[in-house]
mmCIF file of N, CA, C and O in Angstrom:
data_model
loop_
_atom_site.group_PDB
_atom_site.id
_atom_site.type_symbol
_atom_site.label_atom_id
_atom_site.label_comp_id
_atom_site.label_asym_id
_atom_site.label_seq_id
_atom_site.Cartn_x
_atom_site.Cartn_y
_atom_site.Cartn_z
ATOM 1 N N MET O 1435 111.620 -106.227 326.075
ATOM 2 C CA MET O 1435 111.206 -106.214 327.480
ATOM 3 C C MET O 1435 109.901 -105.948 327.406
ATOM 4 O O MET O 1435 109.174 -105.237 326.997
ATOM 5 N N ASN O 1436 109.226 -107.000 328.467
ATOM 6 C CA ASN O 1436 107.833 -106.745 328.757
ATOM 7 C C ASN O 1436 107.656 -106.195 329.916
ATOM 8 O O ASN O 1436 108.164 -106.410 330.983
ATOM 9 N N TRP O 1437 106.963 -104.786 329.984
ATOM 10 C CA TRP O 1437 106.857 -104.141 330.907
ATOM 11 C C TRP O 1437 105.295 -104.001 331.543
ATOM 12 O O TRP O 1437 104.312 -104.204 330.783
ATOM 13 N N VAL O 1438 104.960 -103.823 332.952
ATOM 14 C CA VAL O 1438 103.819 -104.003 333.545
ATOM 15 C C VAL O 1438 103.736 -102.702 334.208
ATOM 16 O O VAL O 1438 104.600 -102.554 335.384
ATOM 17 N N ASP O 1439 102.943 -101.789 334.040
ATOM 18 C CA ASP O 1439 102.578 -100.664 334.969
ATOM 19 C C ASP O 1439 101.816 -101.025 336.182
ATOM 20 O O ASP O 1439 101.157 -101.855 336.152
ATOM 21 N N THR O 1440 102.059 -100.342 337.232
ATOM 22 C CA THR O 1440 101.414 -100.809 338.490
ATOM 23 C C THR O 1440 101.132 -99.425 339.088
ATOM 24 O O THR O 1440 101.578 -99.103 340.295
ATOM 25 N N PRO O 1441 99.830 -98.423 338.718
ATOM 26 C CA PRO O 1441 99.506 -97.487 339.296
ATOM 27 C C PRO O 1441 98.884 -97.885 340.633
ATOM 28 O O PRO O 1441 98.749 -96.979 341.556
ATOM 29 N N GLU O 1442 98.433 -99.034 340.928
ATOM 30 C CA GLU O 1442 97.735 -99.474 342.210
ATOM 31 C C GLU O 1442 99.028 -99.724 343.370
ATOM 32 O O GLU O 1442 98.631 -99.761 344.571
ATOM 33 N N SER O 1443 100.225 -99.823 342.958
ATOM 34 C CA SER O 1443 101.153 -100.047 343.884
ATOM 35 C C SER O 1443 101.903 -98.444 344.572
ATOM 36 O O SER O 1443 101.884 -97.673 343.844
ATOM 37 N N ALA O 1444 101.920 -98.616 345.793
ATOM 38 C CA ALA O 1444 102.330 -97.256 346.667
ATOM 39 C C ALA O 1444 103.805 -97.292 346.460
ATOM 40 O O ALA O 1444 104.240 -95.943 346.408
ATOM 41 N N SER O 1445 104.822 -98.205 345.691
ATOM 42 C CA SER O 1445 105.935 -97.848 345.735
ATOM 43 C C SER O 1445 106.772 -98.230 344.288
ATOM 44 O O SER O 1445 107.579 -97.517 343.960
ATOM 45 N N ILE O 1446 105.878 -99.209 343.651
ATOM 46 C CA ILE O 1446 106.641 -99.614 342.318
ATOM 47 C C ILE O 1446 105.912 -99.051 341.242
ATOM 48 O O ILE O 1446 104.607 -99.072 341.156
ATOM 49 N N ALA O 1447 106.720 -98.097 340.276
ATOM 50 C CA ALA O 1447 105.855 -97.643 339.251
ATOM 51 C C ALA O 1447 105.786 -98.632 337.996
ATOM 52 O O ALA O 1447 104.695 -98.424 337.344
ATOM 53 N N ARG O 1448 106.680 -99.538 337.929
ATOM 54 C CA ARG O 1448 106.577 -100.328 336.695
ATOM 55 C C ARG O 1448 107.744 -101.325 336.941
ATOM 56 O O ARG O 1448 108.514 -101.233 337.454
ATOM 57 N N PHE O 1449 107.367 -102.700 336.302
ATOM 58 C CA PHE O 1449 108.514 -103.501 336.085
ATOM 59 C C PHE O 1449 108.333 -104.380 334.871
ATOM 60 O O PHE O 1449 107.575 -104.290 334.262
ATOM 61 N N GLY O 1450 109.689 -104.934 334.607
ATOM 62 C CA GLY O 1450 109.674 -105.609 333.205
ATOM 63 C C GLY O 1450 110.718 -106.676 333.347
ATOM 64 O O GLY O 1450 111.641 -106.890 334.264
ATOM 65 N N HIS O 1451 110.663 -107.577 332.381
ATOM 66 C CA HIS O 1451 111.613 -108.905 332.453
ATOM 67 C C HIS O 1451 112.233 -109.062 330.991
ATOM 68 O O HIS O 1451 111.437 -108.958 330.172
ATOM 69 N N ASP O 1452 113.369 -109.250 330.830
ATOM 70 C CA ASP O 1452 114.193 -109.674 329.922
ATOM 71 C C ASP O 1452 114.430 -111.036 329.761
ATOM 72 O O ASP O 1452 115.274 -111.458 330.453
ATOM 73 N N ASP O 1453 113.722 -111.780 328.996
ATOM 74 C CA ASP O 1453 113.517 -113.348 329.140
ATOM 75 C C ASP O 1453 114.923 -113.703 328.686
ATOM 76 O O ASP O 1453 115.350 -114.479 329.400
ATOM 77 N N GLY O 1454 115.668 -113.243 327.529
ATOM 78 C CA GLY O 1454 116.981 -113.755 327.172
ATOM 79 C C GLY O 1454 118.028 -113.381 328.386
ATOM 80 O O GLY O 1454 118.713 -114.465 328.335
ATOM 81 N N ALA O 1455 118.030 -112.390 328.854
ATOM 82 C CA ALA O 1455 119.159 -112.105 329.743
ATOM 83 C C ALA O 1455 118.641 -112.429 331.302
ATOM 84 O O ALA O 1455 119.491 -112.453 332.169
ATOM 85 N N ARG O 1456 117.250 -112.800 331.531
ATOM 86 C CA ARG O 1456 116.908 -113.034 332.777
ATOM 87 C C ARG O 1456 117.039 -112.012 333.808
ATOM 88 O O ARG O 1456 117.429 -112.154 334.986
ATOM 89 N N ILE O 1457 116.677 -110.729 333.459
ATOM 90 C CA ILE O 1457 116.620 -109.530 334.261
ATOM 91 C C ILE O 1457 115.453 -109.293 334.415
ATOM 92 O O ILE O 1457 114.558 -108.712 333.569
ATOM 93 N N LEU O 1458 115.155 -109.140 335.744
ATOM 94 C CA LEU O 1458 113.888 -108.212 336.264
ATOM 95 C C LEU O 1458 114.316 -106.968 336.723
ATOM 96 O O LEU O 1458 115.378 -106.714 337.260
ATOM 97 N N VAL O 1459 113.489 -105.967 335.858
ATOM 98 C CA VAL O 1459 113.783 -104.612 336.207
ATOM 99 C C VAL O 1459 112.690 -103.912 336.909
ATOM 100 O O VAL O 1459 111.612 -104.018 336.418
ATOM 101 N N VAL O 1460 113.110 -103.381 338.087
ATOM 102 C CA VAL O 1460 112.034 -102.772 338.944
ATOM 103 C C VAL O 1460 112.278 -101.218 339.209
ATOM 104 O O VAL O 1460 113.208 -100.680 339.339
ATOM 105 N N GLU O 1461 111.156 -100.447 338.569
ATOM 106 C CA GLU O 1461 111.357 -98.918 338.587
ATOM 107 C C GLU O 1461 110.350 -98.534 339.571
ATOM 108 O O GLU O 1461 109.081 -99.058 339.679
ATOM 109 N N PHE O 1462 111.046 -97.788 340.750
ATOM 110 C CA PHE O 1462 110.227 -97.084 341.898
ATOM 111 C C PHE O 1462 109.653 -95.830 341.560
ATOM 112 O O PHE O 1462 110.158 -95.117 340.624
ATOM 113 N N LYS O 1463 108.614 -95.527 342.103
ATOM 114 C CA LYS O 1463 107.954 -94.143 341.916
ATOM 115 C C LYS O 1463 108.564 -93.167 342.580
ATOM 116 O O LYS O 1463 108.601 -91.874 342.274
ATOM 117 N N LYS O 1464 109.938 -93.349 343.432
ATOM 118 C CA LYS O 1464 110.706 -92.194 343.952
ATOM 119 C C LYS O 1464 111.873 -91.918 342.639
ATOM 120 O O LYS O 1464 112.581 -91.051 343.187
ATOM 121 N N GLY O 1465 111.841 -92.644 341.543
ATOM 122 C CA GLY O 1465 112.736 -92.275 340.560
ATOM 123 C C GLY O 1465 113.941 -92.954 340.342
ATOM 124 O O GLY O 1465 114.851 -92.548 339.548
ATOM 125 N N TYR O 1466 114.156 -94.205 341.062
ATOM 126 C CA TYR O 1466 115.310 -95.240 340.852
ATOM 127 C C TYR O 1466 114.855 -96.592 340.554
ATOM 128 O O TYR O 1466 113.637 -96.765 340.466
ATOM 129 N N ALA O 1467 115.822 -97.324 339.875
ATOM 130 C CA ALA O 1467 115.524 -98.518 339.397
ATOM 131 C C ALA O 1467 116.569 -99.633 339.904
ATOM 132 O O ALA O 1467 117.584 -99.023 340.349
ATOM 133 N N TYR O 1468 116.100 -101.001 339.816
ATOM 134 C CA TYR O 1468 117.151 -101.887 340.375
ATOM 135 C C TYR O 1468 116.874 -103.216 339.216
ATOM 136 O O TYR O 1468 115.764 -103.405 338.603
ATOM 137 N N ASN O 1469 117.986 -103.731 338.847
ATOM 138 C CA ASN O 1469 118.157 -104.809 338.177
ATOM 139 C C ASN O 1469 118.201 -105.999 338.948
ATOM 140 O O ASN O 1469 119.180 -106.024 339.764
ATOM 141 N N TYR O 1470 117.437 -106.930 338.924
ATOM 142 C CA TYR O 1470 117.484 -108.410 339.412
ATOM 143 C C TYR O 1470 118.041 -109.567 338.701
ATOM 144 O O TYR O 1470 117.153 -109.498 337.489
ATOM 145 N N TYR O 1471 119.174 -109.938 338.965
ATOM 146 C CA TYR O 1471 119.754 -111.007 338.013
ATOM 147 C C TYR O 1471 119.382 -112.528 338.183
ATOM 148 O O TYR O 1471 118.993 -113.016 339.115
ATOM 149 N N ASP O 1472 119.254 -113.082 336.901
ATOM 150 C CA ASP O 1472 118.959 -114.502 336.904
ATOM 151 C C ASP O 1472 117.523 -115.078 337.555
ATOM 152 O O ASP O 1472 117.236 -116.026 337.942
ATOM 153 N N VAL O 1473 116.475 -113.997 337.134
ATOM 154 C CA VAL O 1473 115.365 -113.975 337.613
ATOM 155 C C VAL O 1473 114.488 -115.117 336.444
ATOM 156 O O VAL O 1473 114.355 -114.560 335.349
ATOM 157 N N PRO O 1474 113.976 -116.227 336.757
ATOM 158 C CA PRO O 1474 113.241 -116.800 335.719
ATOM 159 C C PRO O 1474 111.859 -116.253 335.185
ATOM 160 O O PRO O 1474 111.223 -115.470 336.035
ATOM 161 N N GLY O 1475 111.639 -116.717 333.963
ATOM 162 C CA GLY O 1475 110.209 -116.019 333.441
ATOM 163 C C GLY O 1475 109.018 -116.305 334.215
ATOM 164 O O GLY O 1475 108.250 -115.504 334.485
ATOM 165 N N ASP O 1476 109.080 -117.408 335.006
ATOM 166 C CA ASP O 1476 107.877 -117.784 335.642
ATOM 167 C C ASP O 1476 107.676 -116.987 337.012
ATOM 168 O O ASP O 1476 106.554 -116.673 337.385
ATOM 169 N N VAL O 1477 108.842 -116.532 337.413
ATOM 170 C CA VAL O 1477 108.858 -115.598 338.750
ATOM 171 C C VAL O 1477 108.191 -114.494 338.032
ATOM 172 O O VAL O 1477 107.439 -113.639 339.257
ATOM 173 N N PHE O 1478 108.553 -113.964 337.468
ATOM 174 C CA PHE O 1478 108.040 -112.495 336.634
ATOM 175 C C PHE O 1478 106.605 -113.045 336.349
ATOM 176 O O PHE O 1478 105.727 -111.891 336.617
ATOM 177 N N GLU O 1479 106.093 -113.979 335.681
ATOM 178 C CA GLU O 1479 104.678 -114.165 335.657
ATOM 179 C C GLU O 1479 103.820 -114.162 337.168
ATOM 180 O O GLU O 1479 102.869 -113.733 337.070
ATOM 181 N N GLN O 1480 104.508 -114.779 337.998
ATOM 182 C CA GLN O 1480 104.061 -114.605 339.216
ATOM 183 C C GLN O 1480 103.974 -113.392 339.864
ATOM 184 O O GLN O 1480 102.796 -112.932 340.628
ATOM 185 N N MET O 1481 104.787 -112.365 339.831
ATOM 186 C CA MET O 1481 104.868 -111.091 340.263
ATOM 187 C C MET O 1481 103.798 -110.496 339.629
ATOM 188 O O MET O 1481 102.851 -109.601 340.097
ATOM 189 N N LYS O 1482 103.570 -110.668 338.127
ATOM 190 C CA LYS O 1482 102.433 -110.090 337.612
ATOM 191 C C LYS O 1482 101.047 -110.340 338.191
ATOM 192 O O LYS O 1482 100.148 -109.443 338.331
ATOM 193 N N SER O 1483 101.040 -111.545 338.586
ATOM 194 C CA SER O 1483 99.516 -111.877 339.158
ATOM 195 C C SER O 1483 99.205 -111.719 340.561
ATOM 196 O O SER O 1483 98.447 -112.115 341.205
ATOM 197 N N ALA O 1484 100.287 -111.155 341.234
ATOM 198 C CA ALA O 1484 100.616 -110.966 342.664
ATOM 199 C C ALA O 1484 99.637 -109.907 343.017
ATOM 200 O O ALA O 1484 99.694 -109.014 342.539
ATOM 201 N N GLY O 1485 99.081 -110.117 344.219
ATOM 202 C CA GLY O 1485 98.017 -109.003 344.660
ATOM 203 C C GLY O 1485 98.705 -107.930 345.015
ATOM 204 O O GLY O 1485 98.517 -106.553 344.828
ATOM 205 N N SER O 1486 99.926 -107.936 345.823
ATOM 206 C CA SER O 1486 100.775 -106.661 346.157
ATOM 207 C C SER O 1486 102.069 -107.013 345.707
ATOM 208 O O SER O 1486 102.968 -108.126 345.828
ATOM 209 N N LYS O 1487 102.628 -106.082 344.356
ATOM 210 C CA LYS O 1487 103.519 -106.453 343.838
ATOM 211 C C LYS O 1487 104.892 -105.839 344.791
ATOM 212 O O LYS O 1487 105.918 -106.595 344.822
ATOM 213 N N GLY O 1488 104.877 -105.051 345.756
ATOM 214 C CA GLY O 1488 105.648 -104.611 346.599
ATOM 215 C C GLY O 1488 105.918 -105.824 347.612
ATOM 216 O O GLY O 1488 107.162 -105.989 347.970
ATOM 217 N N GLN O 1489 104.922 -106.555 348.099
ATOM 218 C CA GLN O 1489 105.244 -107.682 349.232
ATOM 219 C C GLN O 1489 105.685 -108.640 348.155
ATOM 220 O O GLN O 1489 106.677 -109.311 348.942
ATOM 221 N N PHE O 1490 105.294 -109.107 346.863
ATOM 222 C CA PHE O 1490 105.981 -110.058 346.506
ATOM 223 C C PHE O 1490 107.626 -109.726 346.135
ATOM 224 O O PHE O 1490 108.280 -110.806 346.439
ATOM 225 N N LEU O 1491 107.926 -108.525 345.770
ATOM 226 C CA LEU O 1491 109.242 -108.135 345.531
ATOM 227 C C LEU O 1491 109.904 -108.589 347.074
ATOM 228 O O LEU O 1491 111.052 -109.032 347.148
ATOM 229 N N THR O 1492 109.451 -108.076 348.035
ATOM 230 C CA THR O 1492 110.079 -108.237 349.399
ATOM 231 C C THR O 1492 110.181 -109.718 349.623
ATOM 232 O O THR O 1492 111.435 -110.285 350.269
ATOM 233 N N ASP O 1493 109.034 -110.666 349.532
ATOM 234 C CA ASP O 1493 108.977 -112.044 349.786
ATOM 235 C C ASP O 1493 109.716 -113.000 348.774
ATOM 236 O O ASP O 1493 110.383 -113.866 349.303
ATOM 237 N N ARG O 1494 109.749 -112.712 347.588
ATOM 238 C CA ARG O 1494 110.107 -113.490 346.655
ATOM 239 C C ARG O 1494 111.393 -113.203 345.877
ATOM 240 O O ARG O 1494 112.227 -113.963 345.214
ATOM 241 N N ILE O 1495 111.717 -111.819 345.757
ATOM 242 C CA ILE O 1495 112.957 -111.430 345.055
ATOM 243 C C ILE O 1495 114.094 -111.035 345.968
ATOM 244 O O ILE O 1495 114.893 -111.501 345.718
ATOM 245 N N LYS O 1496 113.896 -109.909 346.723
ATOM 246 C CA LYS O 1496 114.826 -109.466 347.549
ATOM 247 C C LYS O 1496 115.562 -110.701 348.353
ATOM 248 O O LYS O 1496 114.873 -111.395 348.901
ATOM 249 N N GLY O 1497 116.845 -110.538 348.430
ATOM 250 C CA GLY O 1497 117.642 -111.355 349.213
ATOM 251 C C GLY O 1497 117.702 -112.679 348.502
ATOM 252 O O GLY O 1497 118.388 -113.837 349.009
ATOM 253 N N VAL O 1498 117.092 -112.808 347.438
ATOM 254 C CA VAL O 1498 117.222 -114.316 346.580
ATOM 255 C C VAL O 1498 117.957 -114.135 345.448
ATOM 256 O O VAL O 1498 118.910 -115.121 345.024
ATOM 257 N N TYR O 1499 117.804 -113.036 344.751
ATOM 258 C CA TYR O 1499 118.662 -112.745 343.499
ATOM 259 C C TYR O 1499 119.584 -111.575 343.557
ATOM 260 O O TYR O 1499 119.323 -110.892 344.518
ATOM 261 N N ARG O 1500 120.862 -111.658 342.817
ATOM 262 C CA ARG O 1500 121.650 -110.724 342.950
ATOM 263 C C ARG O 1500 120.938 -109.332 342.410
ATOM 264 O O ARG O 1500 120.035 -109.722 341.416
ATOM 265 N N TYR O 1501 121.279 -108.346 342.709
ATOM 266 C CA TYR O 1501 120.771 -107.186 342.279
ATOM 267 C C TYR O 1501 121.664 -105.817 342.197
ATOM 268 O O TYR O 1501 122.838 -106.088 342.652
ATOM 269 N N ALA O 1502 121.639 -104.957 341.444
ATOM 270 C CA ALA O 1502 122.391 -103.528 341.061
ATOM 271 C C ALA O 1502 121.331 -102.594 340.995
ATOM 272 O O ALA O 1502 120.349 -102.530 340.221
ATOM 273 N N ARG O 1503 121.624 -101.194 341.573
ATOM 274 C CA ARG O 1503 120.781 -100.180 341.298
ATOM 275 C C ARG O 1503 121.393 -99.484 340.135
ATOM 276 O O ARG O 1503 122.647 -99.456 339.813
ATOM 277 N N VAL O 1504 120.417 -99.077 339.148
ATOM 278 C CA VAL O 1504 120.818 -98.556 337.951
ATOM 279 C C VAL O 1504 120.215 -97.127 337.840
ATOM 280 O O VAL O 1504 119.554 -96.804 338.333
#
């Protein structure tokens, strides 16, 4: 899994993507994490380059992909 630490984010501690399983894992600074399923690699790359990771998550991930708290 490729992980990206996000010390600049107010809410996201880090996020990673499993290319084979197409799962985006988002770990939050409050200590919980979510798996988002069927997320393509290019969406992960877009999130990596987004100015605000939290805003990208809200605008492009939530409500689009299935998810589960882990």
